[in-house]
Amino acid sequence: MTDPAMMKAEDIVEADEAEGLVEALLATTNNPLQFVQLAFPAIRLEKWQREVLAAIGDQLQENARLDRFKAIQIAVASGNGIGKTALLSWIILWAVLTFEET
């Protein structure tokens, strides 16, 4: 670990920004779309990917509002190479990072 007294000003700013990003990511428990947009700002999501992530978030927010759990089931039928695996990877990362004991 770097001694804060030995850090340059720009290193401290970057550390503060990184800490802020981590806090923002952890606050996306019920919003996987926001998680992906924060974690991967250079990636342009396809419309269908945004819709799937938004649907998951909407259902989680409804579950929290009603204080119950309803399974989330979404099917995507499509061609090869359109981003299904990328979407699944983002969902896994979001779940592992924002839900305890995932």
Coordinates of N, CA and C in Angstrom, one line a residue:
M1 N 0.9 -1.2 0.0 CA 0.0 0.0 0.0 C 0.9 1.2 0.0
T2 N 0.5 2.2 -0.8 CA 1.3 3.4 -0.9 C 1.0 4.4 0.3
D3 N 2.1 4.9 0.8 CA 2.0 5.9 1.9 C 1.4 7.2 1.3
P4 N 0.2 7.6 1.9 CA -0.4 8.8 1.4 C 0.5 10.0 1.3
A5 N 1.4 10.1 2.3 CA 2.3 11.3 2.3 C 3.2 11.3 1.1
M6 N 3.5 10.2 0.5 CA 4.4 10.1 -0.6 C 3.7 10.1 -2.0
M7 N 2.3 10.2 -2.0 CA 1.6 10.2 -3.2 C 1.6 11.6 -3.8
K8 N 1.5 11.7 -5.1 CA 1.4 12.9 -5.9 C -0.1 13.4 -5.8
A9 N -0.3 14.6 -6.1 CA -1.7 15.2 -6.1 C -2.6 14.4 -7.1
E10 N -2.0 14.2 -8.3 CA -2.9 13.5 -9.3 C -3.2 12.1 -8.9
D11 N -2.3 11.4 -8.1 CA -2.6 10.0 -7.7 C -3.7 10.1 -6.7
I12 N -3.7 11.1 -5.8 CA -4.8 11.2 -4.8 C -6.1 11.4 -5.5
V13 N -6.2 12.3 -6.5 CA -7.4 12.6 -7.2 C -7.9 11.3 -7.9
E14 N -7.0 10.5 -8.5 CA -7.4 9.3 -9.2 C -7.9 8.3 -8.1
A15 N -7.3 8.2 -7.0 CA -7.7 7.3 -5.9 C -9.1 7.7 -5.4
D16 N -9.4 9.0 -5.3 CA -10.7 9.5 -4.9 C -11.7 9.2 -5.9
E17 N -11.4 9.4 -7.2 CA -12.3 9.0 -8.3 C -12.6 7.6 -8.3
A18 N -11.6 6.7 -8.1 CA -11.8 5.3 -8.1 C -12.7 4.9 -6.9
E19 N -12.5 5.5 -5.8 CA -13.3 5.2 -4.6 C -14.8 5.6 -4.9
G20 N -15.0 6.7 -5.5 CA -16.3 7.2 -5.8 C -17.0 6.3 -6.8
L21 N -16.2 5.8 -7.8 CA -16.8 4.8 -8.8 C -17.2 3.5 -8.1
V22 N -16.4 3.1 -7.2 CA -16.7 1.8 -6.5 C -18.0 2.0 -5.7
E23 N -18.1 3.1 -5.0 CA -19.3 3.4 -4.2 C -20.5 3.5 -5.2
A24 N -20.4 4.1 -6.3 CA -21.5 4.3 -7.3 C -21.9 2.9 -7.8
L25 N -20.9 2.0 -8.1 CA -21.2 0.7 -8.6 C -21.9 -0.1 -7.5
L26 N -21.5 0.0 -6.3 CA -22.1 -0.8 -5.2 C -23.6 -0.3 -5.0
A27 N -23.9 0.9 -5.4 CA -25.2 1.4 -5.2 C -26.2 1.0 -6.3
T28 N -25.8 0.2 -7.2 CA -26.6 -0.2 -8.3 C -27.2 -1.6 -8.1
T29 N -27.5 -1.9 -6.9 CA -28.0 -3.3 -6.6 C -29.3 -3.6 -7.4
N30 N -30.2 -2.6 -7.5 CA -31.4 -2.9 -8.2 C -31.4 -2.2 -9.6
N31 N -30.3 -1.9 -10.2 CA -30.2 -1.2 -11.4 C -29.0 -1.8 -12.3
P32 N -29.2 -2.9 -12.9 CA -28.0 -3.5 -13.7 C -27.7 -2.6 -14.9
L33 N -28.6 -1.9 -15.4 CA -28.3 -1.0 -16.6 C -27.3 0.0 -16.2
Q34 N -27.6 0.7 -15.0 CA -26.7 1.7 -14.5 C -25.3 1.1 -14.2
F35 N -25.3 -0.1 -13.6 CA -24.0 -0.7 -13.3 C -23.2 -0.9 -14.6
V36 N -23.8 -1.4 -15.7 CA -23.0 -1.6 -16.9 C -22.6 -0.3 -17.5
Q37 N -23.4 0.7 -17.4 CA -23.0 2.0 -18.0 C -21.9 2.6 -17.2
L38 N -21.9 2.4 -15.9 CA -20.8 3.0 -15.0 C -19.5 2.2 -15.2
A39 N -19.6 0.8 -15.2 CA -18.5 0.0 -15.2 C -17.8 -0.1 -16.6
F40 N -18.6 0.1 -17.6 CA -18.0 0.0 -19.0 C -18.5 1.2 -19.8
P41 N -18.0 2.4 -19.5 CA -18.4 3.6 -20.2 C -18.1 3.6 -21.7
A42 N -17.1 2.9 -22.1 CA -16.8 2.9 -23.5 C -17.6 2.0 -24.4
I43 N -18.4 1.2 -23.8 CA -19.2 0.2 -24.5 C -20.6 0.8 -24.8
R44 N -21.0 0.7 -26.1 CA -22.3 1.2 -26.5 C -23.2 0.0 -26.5
L45 N -24.2 0.0 -25.6 CA -25.1 -1.1 -25.5 C -26.1 -1.1 -26.7
E46 N -26.4 -2.3 -27.1 CA -27.5 -2.5 -28.1 C -28.8 -2.2 -27.5
K47 N -29.8 -1.8 -28.3 CA -31.1 -1.4 -27.7 C -31.7 -2.6 -26.9
W48 N -31.6 -3.8 -27.5 CA -32.2 -5.0 -26.8 C -31.4 -5.3 -25.5
Q49 N -30.1 -5.0 -25.4 CA -29.4 -5.2 -24.2 C -29.9 -4.3 -23.1
R50 N -30.0 -3.0 -23.5 CA -30.6 -2.0 -22.5 C -31.9 -2.4 -22.0
E51 N -32.8 -2.9 -22.9 CA -34.1 -3.3 -22.5 C -34.1 -4.5 -21.6
V52 N -33.2 -5.5 -21.8 CA -33.1 -6.6 -20.9 C -32.7 -6.2 -19.5
L53 N -31.6 -5.4 -19.5 CA -31.1 -4.9 -18.2 C -32.1 -4.0 -17.5
A54 N -32.8 -3.2 -18.2 CA -33.9 -2.4 -17.6 C -35.0 -3.2 -17.0
A55 N -35.4 -4.3 -17.8 CA -36.4 -5.2 -17.3 C -36.0 -5.9 -16.0
I56 N -34.8 -6.3 -15.9 CA -34.3 -6.9 -14.7 C -34.4 -5.9 -13.5
G57 N -33.9 -4.7 -13.8 CA -34.0 -3.7 -12.7 C -35.4 -3.4 -12.3
D58 N -36.3 -3.3 -13.3 CA -37.7 -3.0 -13.0 C -38.3 -4.1 -12.1
Q59 N -38.0 -5.3 -12.4 CA -38.6 -6.4 -11.6 C -38.0 -6.4 -10.2
L60 N -36.7 -6.2 -10.1 CA -36.0 -6.1 -8.8 C -36.6 -5.0 -7.9
Q61 N -36.9 -3.8 -8.5 CA -37.4 -2.7 -7.8 C -38.9 -3.0 -7.4
E62 N -39.6 -3.7 -8.3 CA -41.0 -4.1 -7.9 C -41.0 -5.1 -6.8
N63 N -40.0 -6.1 -6.8 CA -39.9 -7.1 -5.7 C -39.6 -6.3 -4.4
A64 N -38.7 -5.4 -4.4 CA -38.4 -4.6 -3.2 C -39.5 -3.8 -2.7
R65 N -40.3 -3.2 -3.6 CA -41.4 -2.4 -3.2 C -42.5 -3.3 -2.6
L66 N -42.8 -4.4 -3.2 CA -43.8 -5.3 -2.7 C -43.3 -6.3 -1.5
D67 N -42.0 -6.2 -1.2 CA -41.4 -7.0 -0.2 C -41.7 -8.5 -0.4
R68 N -41.4 -8.9 -1.7 CA -41.6 -10.3 -2.0 C -40.6 -10.7 -3.2
F69 N -40.5 -11.9 -3.5 CA -39.5 -12.3 -4.6 C -40.3 -13.0 -5.7
K70 N -40.2 -12.4 -6.9 CA -40.8 -13.0 -8.1 C -39.6 -13.3 -9.0
A71 N -39.5 -14.6 -9.5 CA -38.4 -15.0 -10.3 C -38.4 -14.1 -11.6
I72 N -37.3 -13.8 -12.1 CA -37.1 -13.0 -13.3 C -36.7 -14.0 -14.4
Q73 N -37.6 -14.1 -15.4 CA -37.3 -14.9 -16.5 C -37.4 -14.1 -17.8
I74 N -36.3 -14.2 -18.5 CA -36.2 -13.4 -19.8 C -35.5 -14.4 -20.8
A75 N -36.1 -14.5 -22.0 CA -35.5 -15.3 -23.1 C -35.2 -14.3 -24.2
V76 N -34.0 -14.6 -24.8 CA -33.5 -13.9 -26.0 C -33.2 -14.8 -27.1
A77 N -33.9 -14.8 -28.2 CA -33.6 -15.6 -29.3 C -33.1 -14.7 -30.4
S78 N -31.9 -15.0 -30.9 CA -31.2 -14.2 -31.8 C -30.1 -14.9 -32.6
G79 N -29.5 -14.2 -33.5 CA -28.4 -14.8 -34.3 C -27.1 -14.9 -33.5
N80 N -26.0 -15.2 -34.2 CA -24.7 -15.3 -33.6 C -24.0 -13.9 -33.5
G81 N -23.2 -13.7 -32.5 CA -22.4 -12.5 -32.4 C -23.1 -11.2 -32.2
I82 N -24.2 -11.2 -31.5 CA -24.9 -10.0 -31.3 C -24.8 -9.5 -29.8
G83 N -24.1 -10.3 -29.0 CA -23.8 -9.8 -27.6 C -24.5 -10.5 -26.5
K84 N -25.1 -11.7 -26.7 CA -25.7 -12.4 -25.7 C -24.8 -12.8 -24.5
T85 N -23.6 -13.3 -24.9 CA -22.6 -13.7 -23.9 C -22.1 -12.4 -23.2
A86 N -21.9 -11.3 -23.9 CA -21.5 -10.1 -23.2 C -22.5 -9.7 -22.1
L87 N -23.8 -9.7 -22.5 CA -24.9 -9.4 -21.6 C -24.8 -10.3 -20.4
L88 N -24.7 -11.6 -20.6 CA -24.7 -12.5 -19.5 C -23.5 -12.2 -18.6
S89 N -22.3 -11.9 -19.2 CA -21.1 -11.6 -18.4 C -21.4 -10.3 -17.5
W90 N -22.0 -9.3 -18.1 CA -22.3 -8.1 -17.3 C -23.2 -8.4 -16.2
I91 N -24.2 -9.2 -16.4 CA -25.2 -9.5 -15.4 C -24.5 -10.3 -14.2
I92 N -23.6 -11.2 -14.6 CA -22.9 -12.0 -13.6 C -22.0 -11.0 -12.7
L93 N -21.3 -10.2 -13.4 CA -20.4 -9.2 -12.7 C -21.2 -8.3 -11.8
W94 N -22.3 -7.8 -12.3 CA -23.2 -7.0 -11.5 C -23.7 -7.7 -10.2
A95 N -24.2 -8.9 -10.4 CA -24.7 -9.7 -9.3 C -23.6 -10.0 -8.3
V96 N -22.5 -10.4 -8.7 CA -21.4 -10.8 -7.8 C -20.9 -9.6 -7.0
L97 N -20.9 -8.4 -7.6 CA -20.4 -7.2 -7.0 C -21.4 -6.5 -6.1
T98 N -22.7 -6.7 -6.4 CA -23.7 -5.9 -5.7 C -24.6 -6.7 -4.7
F99 N -24.5 -8.0 -4.8 CA -25.4 -8.8 -3.9 C -24.5 -9.7 -3.0
E100 N -24.8 -9.6 -1.7 CA -24.0 -10.4 -0.7 C -24.3 -11.9 -1.0
E101 N -23.3 -12.7 -0.8 CA -23.4 -14.2 -0.9 C -23.9 -14.7 -2.3
T102 N -23.6 -13.9 -3.4 CA -23.9 -14.4 -4.7 C -22.9 -15.4 -5.2

